[in-house]
Amino acid sequence: MANDSFIFQHFEEKIREDIKGLELEYTTNLEFLRSIDLSRNHITGEIPLEVMSLCASINLNLSRNNLSGTIPLTIGSLSKIESLDLSMNALSGPIPQSLSSLNFLSYLNLSFNKLYGRISTGYQLQTLDDPSIYIGNGGLCGVPLLKSCPGDDKPSFVNQPTETKLTKDNHELLMWFYAGLGPGFFVGFIGVLCTLLFKTSWRYTYFKCLEITFNKVLSGISIKRNRR
């Protein structure tokens, strides 16, 4: 495995694949290889662009290696891919938007790399909403992660002002209200005093009510003190 791209550059080499007991041999028809698992092989370097020409592949597992560089922009060419595992490498850069065009993709793992930027959305990726797909990439943001991206719209309640600004008419109306509050209270108070002064029956009833209320308050205080 010293040369990680030898498989894809030298088609004269024979590759044998055993799938469910059926042994298949690939030579010049390498692009029809359906499953590749090169995980845990300490492979270094970038992902060869020739991998993107394997249009018949349904499974690609390059996890737990030492791959670096970016995910090829043409990864969307793997149109039949169902399982893609690039986890636990040193891949960097953003996730290519073409990844969202993989309509048959049902398993994806990009965890524990050095990817950054907004997570691609759309089509099949909307169904892959498990945050564990992207964990271990501190620079990633967006759905399904809880980390929002710079420039994302804030919730509507955040943008609402905390105080309502008064218009000029409302301000004048409020000033007149407070200006008339004092004189109105004074006039009402004088009116009550005059009524009590000239209406003997009302005055007697008013002070009788005050006396009853005062006695009830005193009785309540006395009962509480006796209970202690």
CSV table of C-alpha atoms in Angstrom, one decimal:
chain,number,residue,atom,x,y,z
A,1,MET,CA,0.0,0.0,0.0
A,2,ALA,CA,3.0,2.3,-0.3
A,3,ASN,CA,1.6,4.0,-3.3
A,4,ASP,CA,-2.0,4.8,-2.6
A,5,SER,CA,-3.0,5.5,-6.2
A,6,PHE,CA,-1.4,2.6,-7.9
A,7,ILE,CA,-4.7,0.7,-8.2
A,8,PHE,CA,-6.3,3.5,-10.2
A,9,GLN,CA,-3.4,4.5,-12.4
A,10,HIS,CA,-2.3,1.1,-13.7
A,11,PHE,CA,-5.3,-0.7,-15.2
A,12,GLU,CA,-3.1,-3.5,-16.5
A,13,GLU,CA,-2.9,-4.8,-12.9
A,14,LYS,CA,-5.4,-7.4,-12.0
A,15,ILE,CA,-7.7,-6.9,-9.1
A,16,ARG,CA,-9.8,-9.7,-7.6
A,17,GLU,CA,-12.8,-9.1,-5.5
A,18,ASP,CA,-14.8,-11.6,-3.6
A,19,ILE,CA,-18.5,-10.6,-3.1
A,20,LYS,CA,-20.8,-13.1,-1.4
A,21,GLY,CA,-18.6,-16.0,-2.5
A,22,LEU,CA,-18.4,-14.8,-6.1
A,23,GLU,CA,-14.9,-14.0,-7.2
A,24,LEU,CA,-14.7,-11.2,-9.7
A,25,GLU,CA,-11.5,-10.2,-11.6
A,26,TYR,CA,-11.0,-6.6,-12.9
A,27,THR,CA,-8.4,-5.5,-15.4
A,28,THR,CA,-9.3,-2.7,-17.9
A,29,ASN,CA,-12.9,-2.6,-16.6
A,30,LEU,CA,-11.8,-1.3,-13.2
A,31,GLU,CA,-14.5,1.4,-13.3
A,32,PHE,CA,-17.1,-1.2,-12.8
A,33,LEU,CA,-15.7,-2.2,-9.4
A,34,ARG,CA,-18.7,-2.1,-7.0
A,35,SER,CA,-17.0,-2.2,-3.6
A,36,ILE,CA,-13.7,-0.8,-2.2
A,37,ASP,CA,-12.6,-1.2,1.4
A,38,LEU,CA,-9.1,0.2,2.0
A,39,SER,CA,-9.7,1.1,5.7
A,40,ARG,CA,-7.0,0.7,8.4
A,41,ASN,CA,-4.1,0.6,5.9
A,42,HIS,CA,-2.1,3.7,6.9
A,43,ILE,CA,-2.5,5.1,3.4
A,44,THR,CA,-1.1,8.6,3.1
A,45,GLY,CA,-1.5,11.4,0.6
A,46,GLU,CA,-4.6,12.8,-1.1
A,47,ILE,CA,-7.6,10.9,-2.4
A,48,PRO,CA,-6.8,10.1,-6.0
A,49,LEU,CA,-9.1,11.7,-8.5
A,50,GLU,CA,-9.2,8.4,-10.3
A,51,VAL,CA,-11.5,7.1,-7.5
A,52,MET,CA,-14.2,9.4,-8.8
A,53,SER,CA,-14.3,7.5,-12.1
A,54,LEU,CA,-15.6,4.4,-10.3
A,55,CYS,CA,-19.1,5.1,-11.4
A,56,ALA,CA,-20.5,1.7,-10.6
A,57,SER,CA,-19.2,1.6,-7.0
A,58,ILE,CA,-21.8,1.3,-4.3
A,59,ASN,CA,-19.4,1.2,-1.3
A,60,LEU,CA,-16.3,3.2,-0.7
A,61,ASN,CA,-14.5,2.9,2.7
A,62,LEU,CA,-11.2,4.8,3.1
A,63,SER,CA,-11.6,5.3,6.9
A,64,ARG,CA,-8.8,5.1,9.5
A,65,ASN,CA,-6.0,6.0,7.2
A,66,ASN,CA,-3.8,9.1,7.0
A,67,LEU,CA,-5.4,10.7,4.0
A,68,SER,CA,-4.9,14.5,3.7
A,69,GLY,CA,-6.0,17.2,1.3
A,70,THR,CA,-9.6,18.0,0.4
A,71,ILE,CA,-12.5,15.8,-0.6
A,72,PRO,CA,-12.5,15.8,-4.4
A,73,LEU,CA,-15.0,18.3,-5.9
A,74,THR,CA,-16.1,15.6,-8.4
A,75,ILE,CA,-17.3,13.2,-5.6
A,76,GLY,CA,-20.7,13.7,-7.0
A,77,SER,CA,-19.6,11.5,-10.0
A,78,LEU,CA,-20.1,8.4,-7.8
A,79,SER,CA,-23.7,8.4,-8.7
A,80,LYS,CA,-24.5,4.9,-7.5
A,81,ILE,CA,-22.7,5.1,-4.2
A,82,GLU,CA,-24.7,3.9,-1.2
A,83,SER,CA,-22.1,3.9,1.5
A,84,LEU,CA,-19.3,6.4,1.9
A,85,ASP,CA,-16.9,6.4,4.9
A,86,LEU,CA,-14.0,8.9,5.0
A,87,SER,CA,-13.8,9.1,8.8
A,88,MET,CA,-10.7,9.3,10.9
A,89,ASN,CA,-8.3,10.8,8.4
A,90,ALA,CA,-6.8,14.3,8.1
A,91,LEU,CA,-9.0,15.6,5.3
A,92,SER,CA,-9.5,19.4,5.3
A,93,GLY,CA,-11.4,22.0,3.5
A,94,PRO,CA,-15.2,22.4,2.9
A,95,ILE,CA,-17.6,19.6,2.1
A,96,PRO,CA,-18.2,19.6,-1.7
A,97,GLN,CA,-21.7,20.7,-2.7
A,98,SER,CA,-21.7,17.8,-5.2
A,99,LEU,CA,-22.1,15.4,-2.3
A,100,SER,CA,-25.7,16.4,-2.1
A,101,SER,CA,-26.3,15.0,-5.6
A,102,LEU,CA,-25.7,11.4,-4.5
A,103,ASN,CA,-29.3,10.2,-4.6
A,104,PHE,CA,-28.6,6.6,-3.4
A,105,LEU,CA,-26.4,7.5,-0.4
A,106,SER,CA,-27.8,5.9,2.7
A,107,TYR,CA,-24.7,5.8,4.9
A,108,LEU,CA,-22.2,8.7,5.3
A,109,ASN,CA,-19.3,9.1,7.8
A,110,LEU,CA,-17.0,12.2,7.7
A,111,SER,CA,-16.2,12.3,11.4
A,112,PHE,CA,-12.9,13.1,12.9
A,113,ASN,CA,-11.2,15.0,10.1
A,114,LYS,CA,-10.3,18.7,9.7
A,115,LEU,CA,-13.2,19.8,7.6
A,116,TYR,CA,-14.7,23.2,7.9
A,117,GLY,CA,-17.4,25.5,6.6
A,118,ARG,CA,-21.1,25.0,6.1
A,119,ILE,CA,-22.4,21.4,5.8
A,120,SER,CA,-23.9,20.8,2.4
A,121,THR,CA,-27.6,20.4,2.3
A,122,GLY,CA,-30.2,19.3,-0.2
A,123,TYR,CA,-31.7,16.1,-1.7
A,124,GLN,CA,-30.4,12.9,-0.1
A,125,LEU,CA,-28.3,14.7,2.6
A,126,GLN,CA,-31.5,16.0,4.2
A,127,THR,CA,-32.3,12.4,5.3
A,128,LEU,CA,-28.8,12.0,6.8
A,129,ASP,CA,-29.5,14.1,9.8
A,130,ASP,CA,-27.4,12.3,12.4
A,131,PRO,CA,-24.9,14.8,14.0
A,132,SER,CA,-22.4,11.9,14.6
A,133,ILE,CA,-21.7,11.9,10.8
A,134,TYR,CA,-19.8,15.2,11.3
A,135,ILE,CA,-18.4,15.1,14.8
A,136,GLY,CA,-14.7,15.7,15.3
A,137,ASN,CA,-14.6,18.5,12.7
A,138,GLY,CA,-14.5,21.7,14.8
A,139,GLY,CA,-14.8,24.0,11.8
A,140,LEU,CA,-18.1,22.6,10.5
A,141,CYS,CA,-21.4,24.4,11.1
A,142,GLY,CA,-25.0,24.3,10.1
A,143,VAL,CA,-27.7,21.6,10.2
A,144,PRO,CA,-27.7,19.0,11.7
A,145,LEU,CA,-25.1,20.4,14.1
A,146,LEU,CA,-26.2,22.8,16.8
A,147,LYS,CA,-23.4,25.2,15.8
A,148,SER,CA,-24.7,27.9,13.5
A,149,CYS,CA,-22.7,29.4,10.7
A,150,PRO,CA,-21.7,33.1,10.5
A,151,GLY,CA,-24.3,35.1,8.8
A,152,ASP,CA,-27.2,32.8,9.6
A,153,ASP,CA,-30.5,34.6,10.3
A,154,LYS,CA,-31.2,35.0,14.0
A,155,PRO,CA,-34.6,34.0,15.3
A,156,SER,CA,-37.2,36.7,14.7
A,157,PHE,CA,-37.6,37.4,18.4
A,158,VAL,CA,-33.9,38.3,18.7
A,159,ASN,CA,-34.3,41.1,16.1
A,160,GLN,CA,-37.3,42.7,17.8
A,161,PRO,CA,-36.6,45.9,19.8
A,162,THR,CA,-36.9,45.6,23.5
A,163,GLU,CA,-38.6,49.0,23.8
A,164,THR,CA,-41.3,50.5,21.7
A,165,LYS,CA,-40.4,53.9,20.4
A,166,LEU,CA,-43.0,56.5,21.0
A,167,THR,CA,-44.2,58.7,18.1
A,168,LYS,CA,-44.5,62.4,18.6
A,169,ASP,CA,-48.3,62.3,19.0
A,170,ASN,CA,-48.1,59.5,21.5
A,171,HIS,CA,-45.5,61.5,23.5
A,172,GLU,CA,-47.7,64.6,23.6
A,173,LEU,CA,-50.7,62.6,24.7
A,174,LEU,CA,-48.7,61.0,27.5
A,175,MET,CA,-47.5,64.4,28.7
A,176,TRP,CA,-51.1,65.7,28.9
A,177,PHE,CA,-52.1,62.6,30.8
A,178,TYR,CA,-49.5,63.2,33.5
A,179,ALA,CA,-50.2,66.9,33.6
A,180,GLY,CA,-53.9,66.4,34.3
A,181,LEU,CA,-53.3,63.6,36.8
A,182,GLY,CA,-52.4,65.8,39.8
A,183,PRO,CA,-55.1,68.5,39.4
A,184,GLY,CA,-57.7,65.7,38.8
A,185,PHE,CA,-56.8,64.0,42.0
A,186,PHE,CA,-56.9,67.3,43.9
A,187,VAL,CA,-60.3,68.2,42.6
A,188,GLY,CA,-61.7,64.8,43.4
A,189,PHE,CA,-60.4,64.9,46.9
A,190,ILE,CA,-61.9,68.3,47.5
A,191,GLY,CA,-65.2,67.1,46.2
A,192,VAL,CA,-65.3,64.1,48.6
A,193,LEU,CA,-64.5,66.4,51.6
A,194,CYS,CA,-67.2,68.9,50.6
A,195,THR,CA,-69.7,66.0,50.3
A,196,LEU,CA,-68.9,64.7,53.8
A,197,LEU,CA,-69.0,68.2,55.2
A,198,PHE,CA,-72.5,69.1,53.9
A,199,LYS,CA,-74.1,65.6,53.9
A,200,THR,CA,-74.5,64.5,57.6
A,201,SER,CA,-75.8,61.0,56.8
A,202,TRP,CA,-72.9,60.3,54.3
A,203,ARG,CA,-70.4,61.6,56.9
A,204,TYR,CA,-71.9,59.4,59.6
A,205,THR,CA,-71.8,56.3,57.3
A,206,TYR,CA,-68.2,57.0,56.2
A,207,PHE,CA,-66.8,57.3,59.6
A,208,LYS,CA,-68.8,54.3,60.8
A,209,CYS,CA,-67.2,52.2,58.1
A,210,LEU,CA,-63.8,53.5,59.0
A,211,GLU,CA,-64.4,52.6,62.7
A,212,ILE,CA,-65.6,49.0,61.8
A,213,THR,CA,-62.5,48.5,59.6
A,214,PHE,CA,-60.2,49.8,62.2
A,215,ASN,CA,-61.6,47.5,64.8
A,216,LYS,CA,-61.3,44.5,62.6
A,217,VAL,CA,-57.7,45.2,62.0
A,218,LEU,CA,-57.0,45.6,65.7
A,219,SER,CA,-58.8,42.4,66.4
A,220,GLY,CA,-56.8,40.5,63.9
A,221,ILE,CA,-53.5,41.8,65.3
A,222,SER,CA,-54.5,40.9,68.8
A,223,ILE,CA,-55.5,37.3,67.8
A,224,LYS,CA,-52.1,36.8,66.1
A,225,ARG,CA,-50.2,38.1,69.2
A,226,ASN,CA,-52.2,35.8,71.5
A,227,ARG,CA,-51.4,32.7,69.4
A,228,ARG,CA,-47.7,33.4,69.7
